[in-house]
Each structure stands twice: as structure tokens, then as C-alpha cells.
Short mmCIF file of C-alpha atoms in Angstrom, two decimals:
data_model
loop_
_atom_site.label_atom_id
_atom_site.label_comp_id
_atom_site.label_asym_id
_atom_site.label_seq_id
_atom_site.Cartn_x
_atom_site.Cartn_y
_atom_site.Cartn_z
CA UNK A 236 21.80 48.96 25.09
CA UNK A 237 20.16 51.96 27.05
CA UNK A 238 16.89 50.78 27.29
CA UNK A 239 15.03 48.20 29.87
CA UNK A 240 16.37 44.84 29.41
CA UNK A 241 14.42 41.81 30.67
CA UNK A 242 15.46 38.09 30.75
CA UNK A 243 14.68 35.74 29.70
CA UNK A 244 12.65 36.70 26.77
CA UNK A 245 10.64 33.48 27.00
CA UNK A 246 10.12 31.08 29.81
CA UNK A 247 8.50 27.61 29.79
CA UNK A 248 7.85 25.82 33.03
CA UNK A 249 5.74 22.74 34.42
CA UNK A 250 3.06 23.69 36.90
CA UNK A 251 4.47 23.53 40.59
CA UNK A 252 8.13 24.96 39.21
CA UNK A 253 9.54 28.21 40.67
CA UNK A 254 10.64 31.02 38.26
CA UNK A 255 12.48 34.06 38.63
CA UNK A 256 12.55 36.97 36.00
CA UNK A 257 14.87 39.42 35.53
CA UNK A 258 14.70 43.55 34.76
CA UNK A 259 17.76 45.64 34.27
CA UNK A 260 16.36 49.19 34.23
CA UNK A 261 17.69 52.27 32.84
CA UNK A 262 20.99 53.22 34.41
CA UNK A 263 19.93 55.95 37.11
CA UNK A 264 16.32 55.41 37.19
CA UNK A 265 14.87 55.42 40.42
CA UNK A 266 11.38 53.95 40.22
CA UNK A 267 10.81 50.50 38.94
CA UNK A 268 7.36 48.87 38.12
CA UNK A 269 6.28 45.23 37.40
CA UNK A 270 3.05 44.71 35.30
CA UNK A 271 1.17 41.53 34.25
CA UNK A 272 -0.38 41.49 30.82
CA UNK A 273 -2.69 38.70 29.83
CA UNK A 274 -3.30 37.68 26.37
CA UNK A 275 -5.72 40.37 24.97
CA UNK A 276 -5.71 42.82 27.83
CA UNK A 277 -3.54 45.82 29.16
CA UNK A 278 -0.68 45.64 31.57
CA UNK A 279 -1.85 45.41 35.23
CA UNK A 280 0.26 46.82 38.14
CA UNK A 281 2.27 44.27 40.34
CA UNK A 282 4.51 46.15 42.44
CA UNK A 283 6.53 49.49 42.64
CA UNK A 284 10.05 50.13 44.19
CA UNK A 285 11.69 53.45 44.66
CA UNK A 286 15.23 52.63 44.70
CA UNK A 287 15.46 49.73 46.80
CA UNK A 288 12.45 50.24 48.99
CA UNK A 289 9.13 48.15 47.84
CA UNK A 290 6.70 50.90 48.33
CA UNK A 291 3.77 49.26 46.80
CA UNK A 292 3.04 45.43 46.29
CA UNK A 293 -0.80 45.59 46.37
CA UNK A 294 -1.03 44.25 43.06
CA UNK A 295 0.71 40.95 43.66
CA UNK A 296 -2.14 38.30 42.82
CA UNK A 297 -0.67 35.97 45.83
CA UNK A 298 1.84 35.18 48.44
CA UNK A 299 3.20 33.14 45.60
CA UNK A 300 4.58 36.10 44.16
CA UNK A 301 7.59 38.11 45.34
CA UNK A 302 9.86 40.82 44.02
CA UNK A 303 13.04 42.32 45.53
CA UNK A 304 15.71 44.99 44.12
CA UNK A 305 18.30 44.73 46.81
CA UNK A 306 20.71 47.22 45.46
CA UNK A 307 18.13 49.62 43.96
CA UNK A 308 19.23 48.72 40.37
CA UNK A 309 18.38 45.19 39.11
CA UNK A 310 15.12 43.72 40.00
CA UNK A 311 13.76 40.01 40.27
CA UNK A 312 10.17 39.00 40.12
CA UNK A 313 9.76 35.25 41.50
CA UNK A 314 6.91 33.03 41.02
CA UNK A 315 6.58 30.10 43.51
CA UNK A 316 4.94 26.97 42.79
CA UNK A 317 3.61 28.32 39.51
CA UNK A 318 0.09 27.58 38.37
CA UNK A 319 -1.36 27.75 34.80
CA UNK A 320 -2.89 31.05 35.44
CA UNK A 321 0.20 32.60 35.94
CA UNK A 322 0.87 32.73 32.28
CA UNK A 323 1.20 35.96 31.09
CA UNK A 324 3.61 38.62 29.69
CA UNK A 325 5.55 40.03 32.51
CA UNK A 326 6.54 43.71 31.89
CA UNK A 327 9.12 45.97 33.65
CA UNK A 328 9.17 49.69 33.42
CA UNK A 329 11.59 52.18 34.98
CA UNK A 330 11.18 56.00 35.13
CA UNK A 331 14.09 58.94 36.22
CA UNK A 332 12.39 60.24 39.06
CA UNK A 333 9.46 59.45 41.38
CA UNK A 334 5.96 60.88 40.62
CA UNK A 335 3.02 60.37 38.57
CA UNK A 336 3.82 62.70 35.89
CA UNK A 337 7.33 60.39 34.66
CA UNK A 338 6.89 58.42 31.45
CA UNK A 339 7.46 54.88 32.15
CA UNK A 340 10.17 52.96 29.87
CA UNK A 341 9.16 49.55 29.36
CA UNK A 342 10.97 46.44 28.45
CA UNK A 343 10.15 43.80 25.82
CA UNK A 344 8.63 41.57 28.55
CA UNK A 345 9.27 37.75 29.39
CA UNK A 346 6.44 35.52 28.24
CA UNK A 347 5.72 33.08 30.61
CA UNK A 348 4.06 29.73 29.65
CA UNK A 349 3.03 27.30 32.39
CA UNK A 350 2.39 23.93 31.38
CA UNK B 151 -14.62 49.32 38.39
CA UNK B 152 -12.13 49.90 34.85
CA UNK B 153 -10.56 53.23 35.20
CA UNK B 154 -9.46 53.39 31.85
CA UNK B 155 -12.07 52.20 29.06
CA UNK B 156 -11.12 51.95 25.50
CA UNK B 157 -14.25 50.67 23.86
CA UNK B 158 -12.89 50.00 20.47
CA UNK B 159 -11.10 46.60 20.54
CA UNK B 160 -10.01 46.61 17.06
CA UNK B 161 -9.96 48.84 14.00
CA UNK B 162 -9.24 48.53 10.57
CA UNK B 163 -8.37 51.19 8.01
CA UNK B 164 -6.59 51.65 4.74
CA UNK B 165 -3.39 53.54 4.27
CA UNK B 166 -3.85 57.55 4.21
CA UNK B 167 -7.02 57.19 6.21
CA UNK B 168 -7.70 58.95 9.35
CA UNK B 169 -8.36 57.04 12.41
CA UNK B 170 -9.73 57.95 16.06
CA UNK B 171 -8.73 56.14 18.96
CA UNK B 172 -11.36 56.78 21.76
CA UNK B 173 -10.33 56.75 25.46
CA UNK B 174 -12.54 57.53 28.61
CA UNK B 175 -11.49 57.68 31.95
CA UNK B 176 -12.43 57.57 35.78
CA UNK B 177 -10.77 58.93 38.75
CA UNK B 178 -11.67 61.05 41.81
CA UNK B 179 -8.22 62.63 42.10
CA UNK B 180 -7.95 66.22 41.16
CA UNK B 181 -4.43 66.01 39.91
CA UNK B 182 -3.76 63.19 37.50
CA UNK B 183 -1.96 62.26 34.20
CA UNK B 184 -2.98 60.82 31.06
CA UNK B 185 -0.72 58.72 28.46
CA UNK B 186 -0.72 56.95 25.37
CA UNK B 187 1.41 53.88 24.65
CA UNK B 188 2.01 52.11 21.34
CA UNK B 189 2.80 48.19 21.48
CA UNK B 190 3.84 47.00 18.17
CA UNK B 191 4.22 42.99 17.70
CA UNK B 192 7.60 42.96 19.40
CA UNK B 193 5.76 43.63 22.64
CA UNK B 194 7.81 46.51 23.84
CA UNK B 195 5.43 49.37 25.12
CA UNK B 196 6.64 52.78 23.46
CA UNK B 197 5.49 55.77 25.08
CA UNK B 198 3.85 58.74 22.81
CA UNK B 199 2.37 61.31 24.89
CA UNK B 200 1.70 62.57 28.26
CA UNK B 201 -0.92 65.39 29.46
CA UNK B 202 -1.81 66.59 33.03
CA UNK B 203 -5.23 67.14 34.34
CA UNK B 204 -4.76 71.18 34.15
CA UNK B 205 -3.74 71.23 30.63
CA UNK B 206 -6.68 70.65 28.35
CA UNK B 207 -4.61 72.17 25.28
CA UNK B 208 -4.97 69.85 22.45
CA UNK B 209 -1.56 68.85 21.15
CA UNK B 210 -0.11 67.93 17.40
CA UNK B 211 2.98 66.05 16.99
CA UNK B 212 3.40 65.14 12.94
CA UNK B 213 0.61 63.05 12.17
CA UNK B 214 -0.50 62.16 15.76
CA UNK B 215 -2.91 64.70 17.43
CA UNK B 216 -4.72 64.32 20.76
CA UNK B 217 -8.14 65.86 22.15
CA UNK B 218 -8.15 66.14 26.06
CA UNK B 219 -11.91 66.94 27.28
CA UNK B 220 -11.98 66.82 31.31
CA UNK B 221 -16.02 67.68 30.59
CA UNK B 222 -16.48 64.26 29.20
CA UNK B 223 -13.32 62.50 30.49
CA UNK B 224 -11.94 61.82 27.40
CA UNK B 225 -8.45 61.62 25.95
CA UNK B 226 -8.65 60.46 22.17
CA UNK B 227 -5.91 60.03 20.01
CA UNK B 228 -6.26 60.46 16.14
CA UNK B 229 -3.51 59.58 13.43
CA UNK B 230 -3.65 61.47 10.15
CA UNK B 231 -2.82 60.09 6.95
CA UNK B 232 -2.22 56.43 8.75
CA UNK B 233 0.54 54.32 7.38
CA UNK B 234 1.10 50.54 7.48
CA UNK B 235 3.98 51.14 10.32
CA UNK B 236 0.97 52.78 12.66
CA UNK B 237 -0.44 49.06 12.95
CA UNK B 238 -0.01 48.19 16.55
CA UNK B 239 -1.93 47.91 19.90
CA UNK B 240 -2.21 51.47 21.43
CA UNK B 241 -2.91 51.60 25.13
CA UNK B 242 -4.63 54.57 27.15
CA UNK B 243 -3.21 54.87 30.59
CA UNK B 244 -4.03 56.85 33.71
CA UNK B 245 -1.36 57.81 36.63
CA UNK B 246 -3.20 59.37 39.65
CA UNK B 247 -1.30 62.24 41.99
CA UNK B 248 -3.30 63.08 44.90
CA UNK B 249 -2.08 61.95 48.24
CA UNK B 250 -2.50 58.47 49.04
CA UNK B 251 -1.94 57.45 45.67
CA UNK B 252 0.92 55.19 44.40
CA UNK B 253 2.72 57.71 42.58
CA UNK B 254 3.31 56.78 38.85
CA UNK B 255 1.24 53.31 39.13
CA UNK B 256 -0.44 53.19 35.48
CA UNK B 257 -3.85 51.98 35.09
CA UNK B 258 -4.37 50.72 31.56
CA UNK B 259 -7.05 50.26 29.21
CA UNK B 260 -7.46 47.11 27.51
CA UNK B 261 -5.91 48.61 24.25
CA UNK B 262 -7.21 48.97 20.78
CA UNK B 263 -5.72 46.96 17.92
CA UNK B 264 -5.00 49.19 15.09
CA UNK B 265 -4.44 47.46 11.57
CA UNK B 266 -3.44 49.79 8.80
CA UNK B 267 -3.74 47.94 5.25
CA UNK B 268 -1.92 48.85 2.17
#
């Protein structure tokens, strides 16, 4: 499809396991964002890429969270040694150009549950 | 401090009623952008509208209209003659554009759950 694609759609992991969440942005989109959405809350910013460069990772909650976009297209968000508070929906968004005016196009998200 | 406040957690209306969703924002930037997104039960955030801080002209798109008032730091969203398909969570968001801001980073409110009953 032409939209932002995220996989898996659902992920269940035991506390302490590592997980990897994938995002396929819209082809040609320069900017890519990751957000975390807790139940009943608005999305919270995690990190931002412009092409392959990670320009802002100030929203990552701890050093257990790591994101990459090595070729400036697909991005992976990795969470090491997961904890129960990591349970949330992880949203990926992309926009055509850099800049604050660009509407972001969101994927359906990955719902992560940590047991 | 919350940059975007949506005080209404839940709103219920009956079909064909008009409904207004409130949004109040806070920023020190002189240039910024405001957005509304719709999140249906499927989970995907759908972009509805963008306004920049220099354009206070209200906008109408079909049954949707937006009222931007810098004096009160508000960007309210009205749905006229609501329909069942309008049921969703609606988010207001802010993007700051002055030097030093992460361009494009969105600050979201907590969202308003709108339920339209037939």
C-alpha cells in the first residue's frame, strides 16, 4: 500500500525480553518520527530521523530504547530488557520534507504488551 | 507543563447535533503550527487540518470548521450535523518552528473521545 506500514501489529513479550518494531515509511519521505501512546493518552514523541540521521532522541525514556534508520528508509525501534511500563502503542509517522508545517502520516501502530 | 490541553475527555452527542472540541495550547515560539488528527478504533491517526500561527482565518471543510484565536491560544474544532462515522478520538497537536525547536516534532493533547449515537 501507499501508507506507513508498521509490523508487527501486536507484540506480546515477557518482561526482560528484547523486542524490535519495524516501520516502513511512505516512499520518498525524508522525515520519520516515533511516538509512544499509552492507554487513554495522546502520543508522546520518542525520536526523529531526517533521512538516516537521528537528529533528536530526547524523547527516548531510557537507554534501553534504541532506534535506527540505516539507509534512510525503513526504521527499527528496539527495546532491550523490556519492562511492564513499556506496554503501549508505538506509532511511526513520516512526512515528505523536513519542517514543522508538514503533516505527518501515521501507521496503524504496534501494540506492545509486556507480561 | 502540557503544551496542548484538551479539557474534554469524552463527549457524547446524538446524530445531527453540532459539537465543538476545545483545544488550548501554550508556546513561546512566534512561529508554530497547529493540527487536528482523528484516531478511529483502528488506531491510525488521520490528518485533518493544519494552521500556521500567522493565519487566523477560520476554515470550513464540509461539515468541519476550525476557529483559531491567538488571543486566547485556542484552536477549536466544530463538527456540524454530526454522524455516527464521526465517532473517534480527536487529537489537537502543536509543532514549534523557532530556532532550536525540533522541526516537525508534534506535541499532542490527551485527546477527546467523541461518541455519536444514532
